[in-house]
Amino acid sequence: MKERTLHTILDGFQKMELQDLGNILGNDLSPKMRKSQLVDQLHTYLRGQPRRWMSHLLERDVRLLRDLVHAGPDKIQYQDFADYPSLLEVTGLVEYDDSDENFHKVWISRELYEIVAPEVEKVIRHGEKSGQYEVERIGLGYLNLYGILPTDRFVDLLIDWYKEAHGADYAQLTRMLHQSPLVKMYRYQDGWGDYMCSPCVDNVDEVFTLREQLHQREFKVFTPADAREAGAGAPYFTVGMKTPEGMRLEQLYRRLGYEGFDLVKAEHDTWMEAQFTAAQNDALFQPLVDSPLYLELNDESWLSCCRMVREYADSVPKWFLKGHSAKEANLFKADWEAWSQLPQHEKPEGEEEYPKWTMPEPTISDGFAGEMSSKEYPMGFAIPHVAPNDPCPCGSGLRYSRCHGKYLS
């Protein structure tokens, strides 16, 4: 396959998309310019100022670039299908191939490699040292705990955290929020109002509609530590793993043979499935069926495993309930009785083995020192969610987003 040039990639965008992309990457483009001029200016910017535009990427994207650089140009990296794509993949700045239904293949072109390789490590170190990535994790964490938040409330939560942790000078926080694409990408304005949305939420209308029907109480209060846990490890977030229910779930998955990235993915999938309202949610228990030691389970141990998954699912914050759990609200509790029989599960003969993707190393922010208001943040280059909540047409009984739909980005 012939490699596309950076200029060709940019030329494939519409004029408004180029302006949005430039805004996210710190290069404001005049709407009065012709499209060809926008392409040329953004191309020159990407080639000439890699440290600047990479500092405007989410942490996940920069670390993906770093991993691809370490692998080398045109070297395929095998990844799982995440719940939402990275900006680099959406824009086509990094190459990817989804023709294999088992793995998402990603690689970096030689042209982009030569641009970013000398600078990517410096950008990551600066993001950690300045506290930019810490702000991002806290922000994503609150969004993952609540699902959807009014923009004013989201900004107020960051202000309260920053004030307690770093003092009352918000100038640095203001600069980091304007530099980070967090607000630009996950802020929406529509008939429901002006709000911030977790990248994991794939049906905004459903969340708002249920909230209206339930007349749910006020938003539950979470600590910055709760948010930090819920916002780390993008795109494979894990929520509530430090609670008794979460610790028991992790111990269970370890006993079933999960480790490394596979363990994180199983925990993440369980949290995601716990968000849905259907009492009989087959996918909630799928990590049990997919576990390496599943065939060693008997009927009694299977029921014990289902019980622990249900207890975790009923304890985590639910988006429909504004952060309250199913147990606290006595609503949307998981039904594990439907899984009282141990399903039959065997690995198909001749199933192909694929390279394993390893999780990035854990990151630690060094902290930082740095008036903040919730006024007017620019709209940005939004990433559309493509995974519907309908049953998969293949007849598996799983939701489309958890079956064949997960192979589409």
Coordinates of C-alpha atoms in Angstrom, one line a residue:
M1 CA 0.0 0.0 0.0
K2 CA 1.4 3.4 -1.0
E3 CA 2.2 5.6 1.9
R4 CA 0.2 8.8 2.1
T5 CA 2.1 12.0 2.6
L6 CA 1.2 14.4 5.4
H7 CA 0.1 17.0 2.9
T8 CA -2.2 14.5 1.2
I9 CA -3.8 13.6 4.5
L10 CA -4.5 17.2 5.3
D11 CA -5.9 17.9 1.8
G12 CA -8.5 15.2 2.5
F13 CA -10.2 17.4 5.2
Q14 CA -13.0 19.9 4.6
K15 CA -12.1 23.5 5.3
M16 CA -14.0 23.6 8.7
E17 CA -12.3 20.4 9.8
L18 CA -8.9 21.9 9.0
Q19 CA -9.8 24.9 11.2
D20 CA -10.9 22.7 14.0
L21 CA -7.8 20.5 13.8
G22 CA -5.6 23.6 13.8
N23 CA -7.4 25.0 16.8
I24 CA -6.8 21.8 18.8
L25 CA -3.2 21.7 17.8
G26 CA -2.5 25.3 18.7
N27 CA -2.4 26.8 15.2
D28 CA -5.4 29.1 14.7
L29 CA -6.3 29.3 11.0
S30 CA -8.1 32.2 9.5
P31 CA -11.6 31.3 8.0
K32 CA -10.9 33.8 5.2
M33 CA -8.1 31.7 3.8
R34 CA -8.7 29.3 0.9
K35 CA -8.6 25.6 1.7
S36 CA -5.3 25.2 -0.2
Q37 CA -3.8 27.9 2.0
L38 CA -5.1 26.3 5.2
V39 CA -3.6 22.9 4.1
D40 CA -0.2 24.6 3.4
Q41 CA -0.1 26.5 6.6
L42 CA -1.1 23.6 8.8
H43 CA 1.4 21.3 6.9
T44 CA 4.2 23.8 7.5
Y45 CA 3.2 24.1 11.2
L46 CA 3.2 20.3 11.7
R47 CA 6.6 19.9 10.1
G48 CA 8.2 22.9 11.7
Q49 CA 6.9 23.0 15.3
P50 CA 6.4 19.4 16.4
R51 CA 7.1 20.1 20.1
R52 CA 4.4 22.8 20.1
W53 CA 1.6 20.8 18.4
M54 CA 2.4 17.6 20.4
S55 CA 2.0 19.6 23.6
H56 CA -1.6 20.2 22.5
L57 CA -2.4 16.5 22.3
L58 CA -4.0 14.4 24.9
E59 CA -1.5 12.3 27.0
R60 CA -2.9 9.2 25.3
D61 CA -1.9 10.4 21.8
V62 CA 1.6 11.5 22.8
R63 CA 2.3 8.2 24.5
L64 CA 1.0 6.4 21.4
L65 CA 3.4 8.5 19.3
R66 CA 6.2 7.6 21.6
D67 CA 5.5 3.9 21.4
L68 CA 5.3 4.0 17.6
V69 CA 8.6 5.9 17.5
H70 CA 10.2 3.3 19.7
A71 CA 9.0 0.6 17.3
G72 CA 10.3 2.4 14.3
P73 CA 8.7 3.7 11.0
D74 CA 6.3 1.4 9.2
K75 CA 6.5 -1.2 12.1
I76 CA 3.1 -2.5 12.9
Q77 CA 1.9 -2.4 16.5
Y78 CA -1.0 -4.7 17.5
Q79 CA -3.6 -3.1 19.8
D80 CA -7.0 -4.0 21.1
F81 CA -10.1 -2.2 19.8
A82 CA -10.6 0.6 22.3
D83 CA -14.0 2.1 23.1
Y84 CA -13.1 5.3 21.3
P85 CA -10.3 6.1 18.8
S86 CA -7.4 8.5 19.4
L87 CA -7.2 11.8 17.7
L88 CA -4.2 10.6 15.7
E89 CA -6.2 7.8 14.2
V90 CA -9.3 9.9 13.5
T91 CA -7.2 12.4 11.6
G92 CA -5.1 9.8 9.9
L93 CA -1.9 11.3 11.1
V94 CA -0.9 7.8 12.1
E95 CA -1.7 4.8 9.9
Y96 CA -4.0 2.0 11.0
D97 CA -5.6 -1.1 9.5
D98 CA -8.8 -2.7 10.9
S99 CA -9.1 -5.5 8.3
D100 CA -8.1 -8.0 11.0
E101 CA -11.1 -8.5 13.2
N102 CA -8.9 -9.6 16.1
F103 CA -6.5 -6.7 16.4
H104 CA -6.2 -3.0 15.5
K105 CA -2.9 -2.5 13.7
V106 CA -1.2 0.9 14.0
W107 CA 2.0 2.2 12.7
I108 CA 3.8 5.5 12.0
S109 CA 4.9 6.7 8.6
R110 CA 8.6 7.5 8.0
E111 CA 7.7 11.1 7.3
L112 CA 5.9 11.6 10.6
Y113 CA 8.5 9.5 12.4
E114 CA 11.3 12.0 11.3
I115 CA 9.2 14.9 12.5
V116 CA 8.2 13.7 16.0
A117 CA 11.1 11.3 17.0
P118 CA 13.5 14.0 18.2
E119 CA 10.9 15.8 20.3
V120 CA 8.3 13.3 21.7
E121 CA 10.2 12.3 24.9
K122 CA 10.7 16.0 25.7
V123 CA 7.0 16.6 25.3
I124 CA 6.1 13.8 27.7
R125 CA 8.6 14.9 30.3
H126 CA 7.2 18.5 30.1
G127 CA 3.6 17.2 30.3
E128 CA 4.4 15.3 33.5
K129 CA 6.6 18.0 35.1
S130 CA 4.2 20.9 34.3
G131 CA 1.2 19.1 35.6
Q132 CA -0.6 19.2 32.3
Y133 CA -1.2 15.5 32.3
E134 CA -2.4 15.6 35.9
V135 CA -5.0 18.2 35.0
E136 CA -6.1 16.0 32.2
R137 CA -6.4 12.8 34.3
I138 CA -8.4 14.7 37.0
G139 CA -10.7 16.1 34.3
L140 CA -11.2 12.8 32.6
G141 CA -11.8 11.1 35.9
Y142 CA -14.7 13.4 36.9
L143 CA -16.2 12.8 33.4
N144 CA -15.9 9.0 33.8
L145 CA -17.5 9.1 37.2
Y146 CA -20.5 11.2 36.1
G147 CA -20.6 10.4 32.4
I148 CA -22.0 13.9 31.6
L149 CA -21.5 17.1 33.5
P150 CA -22.6 20.7 32.9
T151 CA -19.5 22.6 31.7
D152 CA -19.7 25.1 34.6
R153 CA -19.8 22.3 37.2
F154 CA -16.9 20.6 35.5
V155 CA -14.7 23.7 35.6
D156 CA -15.7 24.4 39.2
L157 CA -14.6 20.9 40.2
L158 CA -11.2 21.5 38.6
I159 CA -10.9 24.9 40.3
D160 CA -11.7 23.4 43.7
W161 CA -9.2 20.6 43.3
Y162 CA -6.5 23.0 42.0
K163 CA -7.1 25.5 44.8
E164 CA -6.7 22.8 47.5
A165 CA -3.7 21.2 45.9
H166 CA -1.8 24.2 44.4
G167 CA -3.1 27.5 45.8
A168 CA -5.4 30.2 44.5
D169 CA -3.4 31.3 41.5
Y170 CA -5.3 29.8 38.5
A171 CA -3.2 31.3 35.7
Q172 CA -1.3 28.1 35.1
L173 CA -4.5 26.0 35.2
T174 CA -6.1 28.4 32.7
R175 CA -3.2 28.0 30.3
M176 CA -3.2 24.2 30.6
L177 CA -6.9 23.9 30.0
H178 CA -6.6 26.1 26.9
Q179 CA -3.6 24.1 25.7
S180 CA -5.1 20.7 26.3
P181 CA -7.7 19.4 23.8
L182 CA -9.7 18.0 26.7
V183 CA -12.3 20.8 26.8
K184 CA -12.2 21.3 23.0
M185 CA -12.9 17.7 22.2
Y186 CA -15.4 16.6 24.9
R187 CA -17.5 19.8 25.3
Y188 CA -20.8 19.7 23.5
Q189 CA -23.6 22.3 23.1
D190 CA -27.0 21.1 21.9
G191 CA -30.6 21.0 23.1
W192 CA -29.6 19.6 26.4
G193 CA -27.3 22.5 27.1
D194 CA -23.6 23.2 27.5
Y195 CA -21.9 20.2 29.0
M196 CA -18.8 18.0 29.1
C197 CA -19.1 14.3 28.2
S198 CA -16.9 11.3 29.0
P199 CA -15.3 9.9 25.8
C200 CA -16.7 6.5 26.9
V201 CA -20.4 7.6 26.7
D202 CA -21.8 6.5 23.4
N203 CA -25.4 7.6 23.8
V204 CA -25.8 11.1 25.3
D205 CA -29.5 11.3 24.7
E206 CA -30.2 8.1 26.6
V207 CA -28.3 9.4 29.6
F208 CA -30.2 12.7 29.6
T209 CA -33.5 11.1 29.0
L210 CA -33.2 8.7 31.9
R211 CA -32.0 11.4 34.2
E212 CA -35.1 13.4 33.4
Q213 CA -37.4 10.4 33.9
L214 CA -35.8 9.5 37.2
H215 CA -35.7 13.0 38.6
Q216 CA -32.4 11.9 40.1
R217 CA -31.0 13.6 43.1
E218 CA -28.0 15.9 43.1
F219 CA -24.6 14.8 41.7
K220 CA -22.7 12.6 44.1
V221 CA -19.6 14.1 45.6
F222 CA -16.3 12.5 44.7
T223 CA -12.8 13.3 45.9
P224 CA -9.9 14.3 43.6
A225 CA -8.4 10.9 44.5
D226 CA -11.5 9.2 43.1
A227 CA -11.2 11.3 39.9
R228 CA -7.5 10.6 39.6
E229 CA -8.1 6.9 39.7
A230 CA -11.0 7.1 37.2
G231 CA -9.0 9.3 34.8
A232 CA -5.7 7.4 34.5
G233 CA -4.9 4.8 31.9
A234 CA -6.7 6.2 28.9
P235 CA -8.4 4.7 27.0
Y236 CA -8.8 1.7 29.3
F237 CA -10.1 3.4 32.4
T238 CA -10.9 1.5 35.6
V239 CA -13.3 2.8 38.2
G240 CA -13.8 1.7 41.8
M241 CA -11.0 -0.8 41.9
K242 CA -9.8 0.5 45.3
T243 CA -13.2 -0.2 46.9
P244 CA -13.8 -3.6 48.7
E245 CA -15.9 -4.7 45.7
G246 CA -13.3 -3.6 43.2
M247 CA -10.4 -5.3 45.1
R248 CA -12.4 -8.5 45.3
L249 CA -13.1 -8.3 41.5
E250 CA -9.4 -7.8 40.8
Q251 CA -8.5 -10.8 43.0
L252 CA -11.1 -12.9 41.2
Y253 CA -9.7 -12.0 37.7
R254 CA -6.2 -12.7 38.8
R255 CA -7.3 -16.1 40.1
L256 CA -8.9 -16.7 36.7
G257 CA -5.5 -16.1 35.0
Y258 CA -5.7 -12.5 33.9
E259 CA -2.6 -10.4 34.2
G260 CA -1.0 -7.3 32.7
F261 CA -3.0 -5.5 30.0
D262 CA -5.6 -8.4 29.8
L263 CA -6.4 -7.8 33.5
V264 CA -6.8 -4.0 32.9
K265 CA -9.0 -4.7 29.9
A266 CA -11.2 -7.1 31.8
E267 CA -11.7 -4.6 34.6
H268 CA -12.4 -1.8 32.1
D269 CA -14.9 -3.9 30.2
T270 CA -16.7 -4.8 33.4
W271 CA -17.0 -1.2 34.5
M272 CA -18.3 -0.1 31.1
E273 CA -20.9 -2.9 31.0
A274 CA -22.0 -1.9 34.5
Q275 CA -23.2 1.4 33.1
F276 CA -26.0 -0.1 31.1
T277 CA -29.5 -0.3 32.4
A278 CA -30.5 -3.7 31.1
A279 CA -30.7 -6.1 34.1
Q280 CA -29.8 -9.1 32.0
N281 CA -26.6 -7.8 30.5
D282 CA -24.7 -10.8 29.0
A283 CA -21.6 -8.8 28.3
L284 CA -21.2 -7.9 32.0
F285 CA -20.1 -11.5 32.7
Q286 CA -18.2 -12.0 29.4
P287 CA -14.7 -11.5 31.0
L288 CA -15.5 -14.6 33.1
V289 CA -16.2 -16.7 30.0
D290 CA -13.1 -15.3 28.3
S291 CA -10.8 -15.9 31.2
P292 CA -7.7 -18.2 30.7
L293 CA -8.9 -20.6 33.5
Y294 CA -12.6 -20.6 32.6
L295 CA -12.7 -24.3 31.8
E296 CA -11.6 -25.1 35.3
L297 CA -14.8 -23.6 36.8
N298 CA -17.6 -25.7 38.1
D299 CA -21.3 -24.7 38.7
E300 CA -20.6 -23.7 42.3
S301 CA -17.5 -21.6 41.5
W302 CA -19.2 -20.1 38.5
L303 CA -22.1 -18.7 40.7
S304 CA -19.5 -17.3 43.2
C305 CA -17.8 -15.5 40.3
C306 CA -21.0 -14.1 39.0
R307 CA -21.9 -12.9 42.5
M308 CA -18.6 -10.9 42.8
V309 CA -19.1 -9.3 39.3
R310 CA -22.6 -8.3 40.3
E311 CA -21.5 -6.8 43.6
Y312 CA -18.9 -4.7 41.8
A313 CA -21.3 -3.6 39.1
D314 CA -23.9 -2.5 41.7
S315 CA -21.3 -0.5 43.6
V316 CA -19.8 1.6 40.8
P317 CA -21.0 5.2 40.0
K318 CA -23.6 5.1 37.2
W319 CA -23.9 7.9 34.6
F320 CA -27.7 7.7 34.6
L321 CA -27.7 8.3 38.4
K322 CA -25.3 11.2 38.4
G323 CA -22.5 9.2 40.0
H324 CA -24.7 7.3 42.5
S325 CA -24.4 3.5 42.4
A326 CA -27.2 1.1 41.7
K327 CA -27.0 -0.1 45.3
E328 CA -27.3 3.4 46.7
A329 CA -30.3 4.3 44.4
N330 CA -31.8 0.8 44.4
L331 CA -32.1 1.0 40.6
F332 CA -30.6 -0.8 37.7
K333 CA -29.1 -3.6 39.7
A334 CA -27.4 -6.4 37.7
D335 CA -29.3 -9.7 37.4
W336 CA -26.9 -12.6 37.6
E337 CA -29.7 -15.2 38.1
A338 CA -30.0 -15.5 34.3
W339 CA -26.4 -16.8 34.4
S340 CA -27.0 -19.5 37.0
Q341 CA -25.9 -22.2 34.5
L342 CA -22.3 -22.4 33.6
P343 CA -22.0 -21.6 29.8
Q344 CA -20.1 -24.0 27.5
H345 CA -17.0 -22.4 26.1
E346 CA -14.2 -23.9 24.1
K347 CA -11.4 -22.3 22.2
P348 CA -12.0 -22.9 18.4
E349 CA -9.5 -25.3 16.9
G350 CA -6.9 -23.6 14.8
E351 CA -7.5 -20.2 16.4
E352 CA -4.7 -17.9 15.3
E353 CA -2.4 -16.4 18.0
Y354 CA -1.6 -12.7 17.8
P355 CA 1.1 -10.6 19.4
K356 CA 0.2 -9.2 22.8
W357 CA -0.1 -5.5 23.4
T358 CA 1.4 -4.4 26.6
M359 CA 0.2 -1.5 28.7
P360 CA 2.3 1.7 28.9
E361 CA 4.3 2.2 32.0
P362 CA 2.4 3.9 34.9
T363 CA 2.9 7.6 35.0
I364 CA 3.4 9.9 38.0
S365 CA 2.9 13.7 37.9
D366 CA 5.4 15.8 39.8
G367 CA 2.9 18.4 40.6
F368 CA 3.0 22.1 39.6
A369 CA 2.3 25.6 40.8
G370 CA 0.4 28.2 38.6
E371 CA -8.1 33.5 37.4
M372 CA -10.0 30.7 36.1
S373 CA -13.6 31.0 34.9
S374 CA -16.0 28.7 33.1
K375 CA -16.6 31.2 30.3
E376 CA -16.5 30.4 26.6
Y377 CA -14.2 27.5 25.6
P378 CA -14.1 27.0 21.9
M379 CA -15.9 24.1 20.3
G380 CA -13.6 21.6 18.8
F381 CA -12.9 18.6 16.5
A382 CA -15.3 16.2 18.1
I383 CA -14.7 12.4 17.8
P384 CA -18.0 10.7 16.9
H385 CA -19.0 7.6 18.8
V386 CA -19.9 4.8 16.4
A387 CA -20.9 1.9 18.6
P388 CA -24.7 1.6 18.9
N389 CA -26.5 0.0 21.8
D390 CA -28.6 -2.4 19.7
P391 CA -28.3 -6.2 19.6
C392 CA -25.6 -7.4 17.2
P393 CA -27.2 -8.6 13.9
C394 CA -25.1 -11.8 14.1
G395 CA -27.4 -13.1 16.8
S396 CA -24.9 -13.5 19.5
G397 CA -27.1 -11.7 22.1
L398 CA -24.4 -9.1 22.8
R399 CA -24.8 -5.4 22.0
Y400 CA -23.4 -4.4 18.7
S401 CA -20.7 -2.3 20.4
R402 CA -19.5 -5.3 22.3
C403 CA -19.6 -7.7 19.3
H404 CA -18.9 -7.0 15.6
G405 CA -19.3 -3.2 16.2
K406 CA -16.1 -3.1 18.2
Y407 CA -14.2 -3.8 15.0
L408 CA -15.2 -0.5 13.5
S409 CA -13.5 2.8 14.4

